[in-house]
Coordinates of C-alpha atoms in Angstrom, one line a residue:
Chain A
X160 CA 33.1 40.9 35.6
X161 CA 29.9 41.2 33.5
X162 CA 26.8 39.1 34.2
X163 CA 25.3 39.5 30.8
X164 CA 26.6 41.4 27.8
X165 CA 24.2 41.8 24.8
X166 CA 25.8 42.6 21.5
X167 CA 23.4 44.2 19.0
X168 CA 24.7 43.8 15.4
X169 CA 26.9 40.8 14.8
X170 CA 29.1 41.8 11.9
X171 CA 32.9 42.0 12.0
X172 CA 33.1 44.3 15.0
X173 CA 30.2 42.8 17.0
X174 CA 31.3 39.2 16.3
X175 CA 34.9 40.0 17.2
X176 CA 33.8 41.7 20.5
X177 CA 31.9 38.6 21.3
X178 CA 34.8 36.2 20.6
X179 CA 37.3 38.4 22.5
X180 CA 35.0 38.9 25.5
X181 CA 34.2 35.2 25.8
X182 CA 37.8 34.3 25.5
X183 CA 38.8 36.8 28.2
X184 CA 36.4 35.3 30.7
X185 CA 35.2 38.8 31.6
X186 CA 31.5 38.0 31.0
X187 CA 29.4 35.2 32.5
X188 CA 27.1 35.3 29.5
X189 CA 27.3 37.0 26.0
X190 CA 24.2 37.1 24.0
X191 CA 23.4 38.7 20.7
X192 CA 20.9 39.9 18.1
X193 CA 21.2 40.8 14.5
X194 CA 18.6 41.8 11.9
X195 CA 20.3 39.7 9.2
X196 CA 18.8 36.3 8.4
X197 CA 21.0 33.6 9.9
X198 CA 23.6 36.0 11.2
X199 CA 23.1 35.5 14.9
X200 CA 23.0 31.7 14.5
X201 CA 26.3 31.9 12.7
X202 CA 27.7 34.0 15.5
X203 CA 26.5 31.4 18.0
X204 CA 28.1 28.6 16.0
X205 CA 31.5 30.3 15.9
X206 CA 31.3 31.0 19.6
X207 CA 30.9 34.8 19.4
X208 CA 27.7 34.6 21.5
X209 CA 26.2 31.9 23.7
X210 CA 22.6 32.7 22.8
X211 CA 21.0 34.3 19.8
X212 CA 17.7 36.2 20.1
X213 CA 15.2 37.0 17.4
X214 CA 13.7 39.9 19.2
X215 CA 15.6 43.0 20.3
X216 CA 13.8 43.4 23.7
X217 CA 14.6 39.8 24.7
X218 CA 18.3 40.3 23.8
X219 CA 18.8 43.4 26.0
X220 CA 16.5 42.5 28.9
X221 CA 18.5 42.2 32.1
X222 CA 21.9 43.0 30.5
X223 CA 24.4 45.0 32.5
X224 CA 26.1 46.0 29.3
X225 CA 24.6 46.5 25.8
X226 CA 27.0 47.0 22.9
X227 CA 25.6 48.6 19.8
X228 CA 27.8 47.2 17.0
X229 CA 26.0 48.6 14.0
X230 CA 27.1 51.1 11.4
X231 CA 26.3 54.7 12.3
X232 CA 23.4 54.8 9.8
X233 CA 21.4 52.3 11.9
X234 CA 21.9 54.0 15.2
X235 CA 19.0 56.5 15.0
X236 CA 16.4 53.8 14.6
X237 CA 18.2 51.3 16.9
X238 CA 18.3 53.8 19.8
X239 CA 14.6 54.5 19.4
X240 CA 13.7 50.8 19.3
X241 CA 16.0 50.0 22.2
X242 CA 14.8 52.7 24.6
X243 CA 11.6 51.0 26.0
X244 CA 13.3 47.6 26.2
X245 CA 16.2 48.5 28.4
X246 CA 16.4 47.5 32.1
X247 CA 17.1 50.4 34.4
X248 CA 20.8 50.4 35.4
X249 CA 22.0 49.0 32.0
X250 CA 25.1 50.6 30.5
X251 CA 24.9 51.1 26.7
X252 CA 27.9 51.7 24.5
X253 CA 28.3 51.9 20.7
X254 CA 31.1 51.4 18.2
X255 CA 30.0 53.8 15.5
X256 CA 32.5 55.7 13.3
X257 CA 31.2 59.2 14.3
X258 CA 30.3 60.3 17.8
X259 CA 28.6 63.7 18.0
X260 CA 25.5 62.7 16.2
X261 CA 25.2 59.3 18.0
X262 CA 25.6 61.1 21.4
X263 CA 22.8 63.5 20.5
X264 CA 20.5 60.6 19.5
X265 CA 21.3 58.7 22.7
X266 CA 20.6 61.8 24.7
X267 CA 17.3 62.3 22.9
X268 CA 16.0 58.7 23.0
X269 CA 17.4 56.8 25.9
X270 CA 15.7 57.0 29.3
X271 CA 17.6 58.6 32.2
X272 CA 17.7 55.2 34.0
X273 CA 20.4 53.9 31.6
X274 CA 23.8 55.3 31.0
X275 CA 25.4 55.8 27.6
X276 CA 29.1 55.9 26.7
X277 CA 30.1 56.6 23.1
X278 CA 32.9 54.4 21.8
X279 CA 34.9 53.7 18.6
X280 CA 37.4 51.0 18.2
X281 CA 40.2 51.9 15.6
X282 CA 40.2 48.4 14.1
X283 CA 39.0 46.9 10.9
X284 CA 39.7 44.5 8.1
X285 CA 39.0 44.5 4.4
X286 CA 36.5 41.8 5.0
X287 CA 33.3 42.4 6.8
X288 CA 30.6 40.2 8.3
X289 CA 30.6 37.7 11.2
X290 CA 32.5 35.3 9.0
X291 CA 35.5 37.6 9.3
X292 CA 35.2 38.0 13.1
X293 CA 38.5 37.6 15.0
X294 CA 39.1 37.6 18.7
X295 CA 42.5 39.4 18.1
X296 CA 40.9 42.2 16.0
X297 CA 41.3 44.8 18.9
X298 CA 44.6 43.5 20.1
X299 CA 46.8 46.5 20.9
X300 CA 44.5 48.8 19.0
X301 CA 43.3 52.1 20.2
X302 CA 39.7 52.2 21.3
X303 CA 38.3 55.7 21.6
X304 CA 35.8 56.6 24.3
X305 CA 34.1 60.0 24.1
X306 CA 32.7 60.8 27.6
X307 CA 31.1 64.1 28.2
X308 CA 30.3 66.1 31.4
X309 CA 27.1 64.1 31.6
X310 CA 28.7 60.6 31.4
X311 CA 28.2 58.4 34.4
X312 CA 31.6 57.6 35.9
X313 CA 30.7 54.1 36.9
X314 CA 29.4 53.4 33.3
X315 CA 32.6 54.8 31.9
X316 CA 34.6 52.4 34.1
X317 CA 32.5 49.5 33.0
X318 CA 33.1 50.2 29.3
X319 CA 36.8 50.7 30.0
X320 CA 36.9 47.2 31.7
X321 CA 35.3 45.7 28.5
X322 CA 37.9 47.4 26.3
X323 CA 40.8 46.0 28.4
X324 CA 39.2 42.6 28.1
X325 CA 39.4 43.0 24.3
X326 CA 43.1 43.7 24.6
X327 CA 42.7 47.2 23.3
X328 CA 44.1 50.5 24.6
X329 CA 41.5 53.2 25.8
X330 CA 41.8 56.7 24.5
X331 CA 39.5 59.4 25.9
X332 CA 38.5 62.1 23.5
X333 CA 36.0 64.9 23.4
X334 CA 33.2 63.8 20.9
X335 CA 33.8 66.8 18.6
X336 CA 37.5 66.3 18.7
X337 CA 37.1 62.6 17.9
X338 CA 35.0 63.5 14.9
X339 CA 37.5 66.0 13.6
X340 CA 40.4 63.6 14.0
X341 CA 38.8 60.6 12.3
X342 CA 37.6 63.0 9.5
X343 CA 41.3 63.5 8.7
X344 CA 42.8 60.1 9.3
X345 CA 40.0 57.9 8.3
X346 CA 37.2 59.6 6.3
X347 CA 39.5 61.8 4.1
X348 CA 41.7 58.8 3.1
X349 CA 38.5 57.0 2.0
X350 CA 37.4 60.0 -0.1
X351 CA 40.9 60.5 -1.5
X352 CA 40.9 56.9 -2.6
X353 CA 37.4 57.0 -4.0
X354 CA 38.1 60.2 -5.9
X355 CA 41.3 58.6 -7.4
X356 CA 39.3 55.7 -8.8
X357 CA 36.6 58.0 -10.1
X358 CA 39.2 60.3 -11.8
X359 CA 41.0 57.5 -13.6
X360 CA 37.8 55.5 -14.4
X361 CA 36.3 58.6 -16.0
X362 CA 39.3 59.0 -18.4
X363 CA 38.6 57.8 -21.9
X364 CA 41.8 55.7 -21.7
X365 CA 40.8 53.9 -18.5
X366 CA 40.5 50.5 -20.3
X367 CA 44.1 50.8 -21.5
X368 CA 45.4 52.4 -18.3
X369 CA 43.9 49.7 -16.2
X370 CA 46.4 47.3 -17.7
X371 CA 49.3 49.4 -16.6
X372 CA 48.1 50.0 -13.1
X373 CA 50.2 48.2 -10.6
X374 CA 50.9 47.9 -6.9
X375 CA 50.9 51.6 -6.2
X376 CA 47.5 52.1 -7.7
X377 CA 46.3 49.0 -5.8
X378 CA 47.3 50.3 -2.4
X379 CA 46.1 53.9 -2.8
X380 CA 42.7 52.7 -4.1
X381 CA 42.1 49.8 -1.7
X382 CA 39.9 51.9 0.6
X383 CA 37.6 52.7 -2.3
X384 CA 36.3 49.2 -2.2
X385 CA 34.9 49.9 1.3
X386 CA 31.3 49.8 2.4
X387 CA 29.5 52.5 0.4
X388 CA 26.5 52.8 2.7
X389 CA 28.6 53.1 5.8
X390 CA 30.7 55.8 4.3
X391 CA 27.5 57.6 3.1
X392 CA 26.3 57.6 6.7
X393 CA 29.7 58.8 7.9
X394 CA 29.5 61.7 5.5
X395 CA 25.9 62.5 6.6
X396 CA 26.9 62.5 10.3
X397 CA 30.3 64.2 10.1
X398 CA 30.0 66.5 7.2
X399 CA 31.4 69.6 8.8
X400 CA 34.7 68.1 9.8
X401 CA 35.0 66.2 6.5
X402 CA 34.6 69.3 4.5
X403 CA 37.3 71.0 6.5
X404 CA 39.7 68.2 5.8
X405 CA 38.8 68.1 2.1
X406 CA 39.4 71.8 1.8
X407 CA 42.9 71.4 3.4
X408 CA 43.6 68.4 1.1
X409 CA 42.5 70.3 -2.0
X410 CA 44.7 73.2 -1.0
X411 CA 47.7 71.0 -0.6
X412 CA 47.1 69.4 -4.0
X413 CA 46.8 72.8 -5.6
X414 CA 50.2 73.8 -4.2
X415 CA 51.7 70.6 -5.6
X416 CA 50.0 71.3 -8.9
X417 CA 51.6 74.7 -9.1
X418 CA 55.0 73.3 -8.3
X419 CA 54.7 70.6 -11.0
X420 CA 53.4 73.2 -13.5
X421 CA 56.3 75.5 -12.8
X422 CA 58.9 72.6 -13.0
X423 CA 59.9 73.5 -9.5
X424 CA 62.8 71.2 -8.4
X425 CA 62.1 72.0 -4.7
X426 CA 59.0 69.8 -4.9
X427 CA 61.5 67.2 -3.8
X428 CA 61.6 68.8 -0.3
X429 CA 57.9 68.4 0.0
X430 CA 58.2 64.7 -1.0
X431 CA 61.0 64.2 1.5
X432 CA 59.0 65.7 4.3
X433 CA 56.0 63.6 3.6
X434 CA 58.2 60.5 3.3
X435 CA 59.8 61.2 6.6
X436 CA 56.4 61.7 8.3
X437 CA 55.1 58.5 6.8
X438 CA 58.1 56.5 7.9
X439 CA 58.0 57.9 11.4
X440 CA 54.3 57.1 11.7
X441 CA 54.8 53.6 10.4
X442 CA 57.6 53.0 12.9
X443 CA 55.6 54.2 15.9
X444 CA 52.5 52.3 14.6
X445 CA 54.4 49.0 14.3
X446 CA 56.0 49.5 17.7
X447 CA 52.5 50.0 19.3
X448 CA 51.2 46.6 18.3
X449 CA 51.9 44.2 21.1
X450 CA 51.3 40.5 21.2
X451 CA 47.8 39.6 22.3
X452 CA 45.6 36.6 22.8
X453 CA 43.5 35.1 25.6
X454 CA 45.2 34.6 28.9
X455 CA 48.5 35.7 27.4
X456 CA 48.7 33.2 24.7
X457 CA 48.3 33.9 21.0
X458 CA 45.2 32.1 19.8
Chain B
X3 CA 69.8 34.7 -28.1
X4 CA 72.0 37.6 -26.9
X5 CA 75.8 37.4 -27.0
X6 CA 76.4 40.2 -24.5
X7 CA 73.9 42.2 -22.5
X8 CA 75.1 45.2 -20.5
X9 CA 73.0 46.5 -17.7
X10 CA 73.7 50.0 -16.6
X11 CA 72.3 50.7 -13.2
X12 CA 72.0 47.7 -10.9
X13 CA 69.2 48.6 -8.5
X14 CA 66.0 46.7 -8.0
X15 CA 65.0 46.8 -11.7
X16 CA 68.5 46.4 -13.2
X17 CA 69.4 43.6 -10.8
X18 CA 66.1 41.8 -11.4
X19 CA 66.6 42.0 -15.2
X20 CA 70.0 40.5 -14.7
X21 CA 68.7 37.6 -12.6
X22 CA 65.8 36.9 -14.9
X23 CA 67.8 37.1 -18.1
X24 CA 70.5 34.8 -16.7
X25 CA 67.9 32.3 -15.5
X26 CA 66.2 32.3 -18.8
X27 CA 69.3 31.3 -20.7
X28 CA 68.6 34.0 -23.3
X29 CA 72.0 35.7 -23.0
X30 CA 75.5 34.2 -23.2
X31 CA 76.9 36.9 -21.1
X32 CA 75.3 39.5 -18.8
X33 CA 77.6 42.3 -17.5
X34 CA 76.9 45.4 -15.5
X35 CA 78.0 48.8 -14.3
X36 CA 76.8 50.9 -11.4
X37 CA 78.1 54.2 -10.0
X38 CA 77.3 53.2 -6.5
X39 CA 80.2 51.9 -4.4
X40 CA 80.1 48.1 -4.1
X41 CA 76.8 47.8 -6.0
X42 CA 78.1 46.0 -9.1
X43 CA 80.1 43.6 -6.9
X44 CA 77.0 42.8 -4.9
X45 CA 75.1 42.2 -8.2
X46 CA 77.8 39.8 -9.3
X47 CA 77.7 37.9 -6.0
X48 CA 73.9 37.3 -6.2
X49 CA 74.3 36.3 -9.8
X50 CA 72.5 39.2 -11.5
X51 CA 75.6 39.8 -13.7
X52 CA 78.7 37.7 -14.5
X53 CA 81.1 40.6 -14.7
X54 CA 81.2 43.9 -13.0
X55 CA 82.9 46.9 -14.7
X56 CA 84.2 50.0 -13.1
X57 CA 84.2 52.1 -16.3
X58 CA 81.1 52.6 -18.4
X59 CA 82.8 52.3 -21.8
X60 CA 84.2 48.9 -20.8
X61 CA 80.8 47.7 -19.8
X62 CA 79.0 48.6 -23.1
X63 CA 81.8 47.8 -25.5
X64 CA 80.7 45.0 -27.9
X65 CA 77.3 44.6 -26.3
X66 CA 74.5 43.7 -28.6
X67 CA 72.0 45.0 -26.0
X68 CA 72.5 47.8 -23.5
X69 CA 69.8 48.2 -20.8
X70 CA 69.7 51.6 -19.1
X71 CA 68.2 50.8 -15.7
X72 CA 68.6 54.1 -13.9
X73 CA 65.9 56.5 -12.7
X74 CA 64.8 59.0 -15.3
X75 CA 66.8 61.8 -13.6
X76 CA 70.0 60.1 -14.5
X77 CA 69.2 59.5 -18.2
X78 CA 70.3 62.9 -19.6
X79 CA 73.9 62.6 -18.3
X80 CA 74.0 58.8 -19.0
X81 CA 73.0 59.1 -22.6
X82 CA 75.6 61.8 -23.1
X83 CA 78.4 59.7 -21.5
X84 CA 77.3 56.6 -23.3
X85 CA 77.2 57.9 -26.8
X86 CA 80.9 57.8 -27.7
X87 CA 81.4 54.4 -26.1
X88 CA 78.8 52.4 -27.9
X89 CA 79.7 49.9 -30.6
X90 CA 77.9 50.4 -33.9
X91 CA 74.9 48.1 -34.2
X92 CA 74.2 48.0 -30.4
X93 CA 70.6 48.2 -29.4
X94 CA 69.9 50.5 -26.4
X95 CA 66.8 50.4 -24.3
X96 CA 65.8 52.0 -21.0
X97 CA 63.4 51.4 -18.1
X98 CA 62.6 55.0 -17.1
X99 CA 59.2 56.0 -15.8
X100 CA 58.6 58.7 -18.4
X101 CA 59.3 58.3 -22.1
X102 CA 58.9 61.5 -24.2
X103 CA 61.8 63.3 -22.6
X104 CA 64.0 60.2 -22.6
X105 CA 63.3 59.6 -26.3
X106 CA 64.2 63.2 -27.0
X107 CA 67.5 62.9 -25.2
X108 CA 68.3 59.6 -27.0
X109 CA 67.6 61.2 -30.3
X110 CA 69.8 64.1 -29.4
X111 CA 72.8 62.3 -28.0
X112 CA 73.0 58.8 -29.4
X113 CA 74.9 58.2 -32.8
X114 CA 72.8 57.0 -35.7
X115 CA 74.8 53.8 -35.7
X116 CA 72.9 52.5 -32.6
X117 CA 69.2 52.0 -32.2
X118 CA 67.1 53.1 -29.2
X119 CA 63.9 51.6 -28.0
X120 CA 62.1 53.2 -25.0
X121 CA 60.7 50.9 -22.4
X122 CA 59.0 50.9 -19.0
X123 CA 58.3 47.8 -17.0
X124 CA 55.2 48.1 -14.8
X125 CA 56.7 46.3 -11.9
X126 CA 58.1 47.5 -8.6
X127 CA 58.4 46.8 -4.9
X128 CA 58.4 48.8 -1.7
X129 CA 62.1 47.9 -1.3
X130 CA 64.7 49.2 -3.7
X131 CA 68.3 48.4 -4.4
X132 CA 70.1 45.3 -5.7
X133 CA 69.4 43.7 -2.4
X134 CA 65.7 43.5 -3.3
X135 CA 66.4 42.1 -6.9
X136 CA 64.1 39.3 -7.8
X137 CA 64.1 37.1 -11.0
X138 CA 60.3 36.9 -10.7
X139 CA 59.7 40.7 -10.5
X140 CA 58.5 41.0 -14.1
X141 CA 56.6 37.7 -14.1
X142 CA 53.2 38.3 -15.8
X143 CA 53.7 42.1 -15.6
X144 CA 53.0 44.5 -18.4
X145 CA 56.3 45.9 -19.9
X146 CA 55.6 49.0 -22.1
X147 CA 57.6 49.7 -25.2
X148 CA 57.2 53.0 -26.9
X149 CA 58.4 52.7 -30.5
X150 CA 58.1 55.7 -32.9
X151 CA 58.1 55.9 -36.7
X152 CA 61.9 56.1 -36.4
X153 CA 62.4 53.0 -34.4
X154 CA 64.4 50.2 -36.0
X155 CA 62.2 47.1 -36.4
X156 CA 65.0 44.7 -35.7
X157 CA 65.9 46.6 -32.5
X158 CA 62.3 46.5 -31.4
X159 CA 62.2 42.7 -32.0
X160 CA 65.3 42.3 -29.9
X161 CA 64.0 44.2 -27.0
X162 CA 60.7 42.3 -27.3
X163 CA 62.7 39.1 -27.1
X164 CA 64.3 40.3 -23.9
X165 CA 60.9 41.1 -22.3
X166 CA 59.6 37.7 -23.1
X167 CA 62.7 36.2 -21.5
X168 CA 61.8 38.2 -18.3
X169 CA 58.4 36.6 -18.3
X170 CA 56.6 39.9 -18.9
X171 CA 54.0 40.9 -21.4
X172 CA 54.8 43.5 -24.0
X173 CA 52.5 46.5 -24.5
X174 CA 53.2 48.9 -27.3
X175 CA 52.2 52.5 -26.7
X176 CA 52.8 55.9 -28.3
X177 CA 55.4 57.7 -26.0
X178 CA 53.0 60.6 -25.3
X179 CA 50.1 58.3 -24.6
X180 CA 52.3 56.3 -22.3
X181 CA 53.2 59.4 -20.4
X182 CA 49.6 60.4 -20.1
X183 CA 48.5 57.0 -18.8
X184 CA 51.2 56.6 -16.2
X185 CA 50.6 60.2 -15.1
X186 CA 47.1 59.0 -14.1
X187 CA 47.7 55.5 -12.8
X188 CA 51.1 56.0 -11.3
X189 CA 52.2 59.6 -10.7
X190 CA 48.8 60.9 -9.6
X191 CA 48.5 58.1 -6.9
X192 CA 51.9 59.1 -5.5
X193 CA 50.9 62.8 -5.4
X194 CA 47.5 61.9 -3.8
X195 CA 49.2 59.8 -1.2
X196 CA 51.9 62.4 -0.5
X197 CA 49.3 65.2 -0.2
X198 CA 47.3 63.2 2.2
X199 CA 50.3 62.8 4.5
X200 CA 51.1 66.5 4.2
X201 CA 47.5 67.5 5.0
X202 CA 47.2 65.5 8.1
X203 CA 50.8 66.1 9.3
X204 CA 50.2 69.9 9.0
X205 CA 47.2 69.6 11.3
X206 CA 47.9 70.9 14.9
X207 CA 46.3 67.6 16.1
X208 CA 48.6 65.3 14.1
X209 CA 50.4 64.0 17.2
X210 CA 47.0 62.8 18.6
X211 CA 45.6 61.7 15.2
X212 CA 48.6 59.6 14.5
X213 CA 47.5 57.3 17.3
X214 CA 44.1 56.8 15.7
X215 CA 45.4 56.2 12.2
X216 CA 45.0 52.6 11.2
X217 CA 45.1 50.2 8.2
X218 CA 43.2 52.5 5.9
X219 CA 45.6 55.4 6.4
X220 CA 48.5 53.0 6.1
X221 CA 47.4 51.8 2.7
X222 CA 46.6 55.1 1.2
X223 CA 49.8 56.7 2.4
X224 CA 52.2 53.8 1.5
X225 CA 53.3 55.4 -1.7
X226 CA 54.3 58.6 0.1
X227 CA 57.3 56.7 1.4
X228 CA 58.6 56.3 -2.2
X229 CA 61.8 57.6 -3.6
X230 CA 61.6 61.4 -3.4
X231 CA 64.3 62.1 -6.0
X232 CA 62.8 59.7 -8.5
X233 CA 59.4 61.3 -8.2
X234 CA 60.9 64.8 -8.5
X235 CA 62.4 63.8 -11.8
X236 CA 59.1 62.2 -12.9
X237 CA 57.4 65.5 -12.2
X238 CA 60.1 67.4 -14.1
X239 CA 59.8 65.2 -17.1
X240 CA 56.1 64.6 -17.2
X241 CA 54.7 67.8 -15.8
X242 CA 52.1 68.5 -18.5
X243 CA 50.3 65.2 -18.2
X244 CA 50.5 65.2 -14.4
X245 CA 49.0 68.7 -14.1
X246 CA 46.1 67.5 -16.3
X247 CA 45.5 64.5 -14.0
X248 CA 45.8 66.6 -10.9
X249 CA 43.2 69.1 -12.3
X250 CA 40.8 66.2 -12.9
X251 CA 41.4 64.8 -9.4
X252 CA 40.9 68.2 -7.7
X253 CA 37.7 68.7 -9.7
X254 CA 36.4 65.2 -8.6
X255 CA 37.3 66.1 -5.0
X256 CA 35.5 69.4 -5.2
X257 CA 32.3 67.6 -6.4
X258 CA 32.5 65.2 -3.5
X259 CA 33.1 68.2 -1.2
X260 CA 29.9 69.9 -2.4
X261 CA 27.9 66.7 -1.9
X262 CA 29.2 66.2 1.6
X263 CA 28.6 69.9 2.5
X264 CA 25.0 69.6 1.2
X265 CA 24.3 66.4 3.1
X266 CA 23.5 64.7 -0.3
X267 CA 22.6 61.1 0.3
X268 CA 23.2 60.3 -3.4
X269 CA 26.9 60.4 -2.6
X270 CA 26.4 56.7 -2.0
X271 CA 26.0 56.2 -5.8
X272 CA 29.4 57.7 -6.4
X273 CA 30.9 55.4 -3.7
X274 CA 29.2 52.4 -5.3
X275 CA 30.5 53.2 -8.7
X276 CA 34.0 53.7 -7.5
X277 CA 33.8 50.5 -5.4
X278 CA 32.6 48.5 -8.4
X279 CA 35.3 49.9 -10.7
X280 CA 37.9 49.1 -8.0
X281 CA 36.6 45.5 -7.6
X282 CA 36.5 45.0 -11.3
X283 CA 40.1 46.2 -11.7
X284 CA 41.3 44.1 -8.9
X285 CA 39.6 41.0 -10.3
X286 CA 41.1 41.4 -13.8
X287 CA 44.5 42.4 -12.3
X288 CA 44.6 39.2 -10.2
X289 CA 43.6 37.1 -13.2
X290 CA 46.4 38.5 -15.3
X291 CA 49.2 37.3 -13.0
X292 CA 50.3 33.9 -14.2
X293 CA 52.8 31.6 -12.6
X294 CA 56.4 32.2 -13.7
X295 CA 59.9 31.0 -13.1
X296 CA 62.9 29.8 -15.0
X297 CA 62.2 27.0 -17.5
X298 CA 58.6 26.8 -16.3
X299 CA 59.3 26.2 -12.6
X300 CA 58.7 28.6 -9.8
X301 CA 62.0 29.6 -8.4

């Protein structure tokens, strides 16, 4: 049970954490802060927080848990600003997409009187902003925590309690391992999708081709409509792992290219293998999504 | 008005053509043939055809329009088998994904007493087979026709009439231009999706990563679950155009890779451009989908 949870950054993720935490009854008070004009008032109106603060120090003062729900690009400045305002004993956690860099900043800026636990919920939506906040967003989803040898065990337990209150499943990962894995299953798909749009849009026939593009094109390119600034910051903080995945991807494409150029019928075997992997993944993914909702009922 | 339309191949596309044509009232009789056991009977039961034939010559005899609704890989043998059975004056059209090769086979095998018009409806579903047939499948969709200087104008008009009866919009394209365009907006997305699954599935950490993969991964890799044999035949019949698109795609990825490796913040501009293109395409694509349905009502 939390006395006071402060959520910094009230977008899709921060707003959804507020809604889910308040529904769960795990926190006596959930308060929030957001730089955006009117955002924290909106969050209060939809019930994601009980109180909106206009100054960061006021929001985090006396909180037992502070959740930093901003994109990774905002973390450097936020951790610096936050440091002098935190009450000793506060546990701080974040939701940013990459972890090694955030942990280094937390180590550098936060006082030793507060404990930091890196986190990353594997949940999202096409929509962003507090308007899209949803108490079921984390329901049955994996929520990564990246403790290190320095992580305070009590703080880790506290963040784990929060994650369970959200209805999510905790997964512990080494920060570097986390960054490598999301580079492949999250950052690479975005870059593959973006590069596909770029490739076709740079073709002189794009105006014509656009009329022929159908559901397959739509699905593969959906990620390219994602938040450009967030993905820039992901690239800036996870470059090494992303480059490795991109190299593997380019090599795979070059192999396929050679097979197509040679008219190699055995390319079908490659397609079958990928198809089977994709179907297996989808089946296990579907199975892993349980029902959710406050107090056992679907809201 | 058609007297007798024969549909050869009663999968998703053939079955849907039958349902839509019969609903439109544009054909006095729609008959069909399929190699698969029980398929044509199933098509008859759901009303996609009125009569099912067990021999190809019986199905096409006396038809004014024959629609070849098989994957491109089956076209070579089908056109050979079909040639001696066709009644002079019959118009033949196909729905295969690539056109240059099919036109060459039609030219080679069909007698001069019948007219051939290459076609390709830009419509599909994740599901396949006659069970997934849907009279609204072509509703508002682009349906490519690839006439050449040799194409009989009356035959072209007849196939155009059929397409309008399906509720689709005709788009005329040079066969080679068609093949280039679909290589980029249809075949490349499949290969990009398949290569992504392959790349991550070949990683030693795939078992772990699979647990973190979420909606973004799902969307980008959906196409990889497509029909392997069909895509093999697409690669075999459109290799040149596909290789060109793959080369452009790999080059785009290499540029992104260099920017990531260099920590180049201007990568955001690339992301913004792709995002804007994607949003523009989606907006115009959504706008282009009108209501449909037999006699003006949505079925």
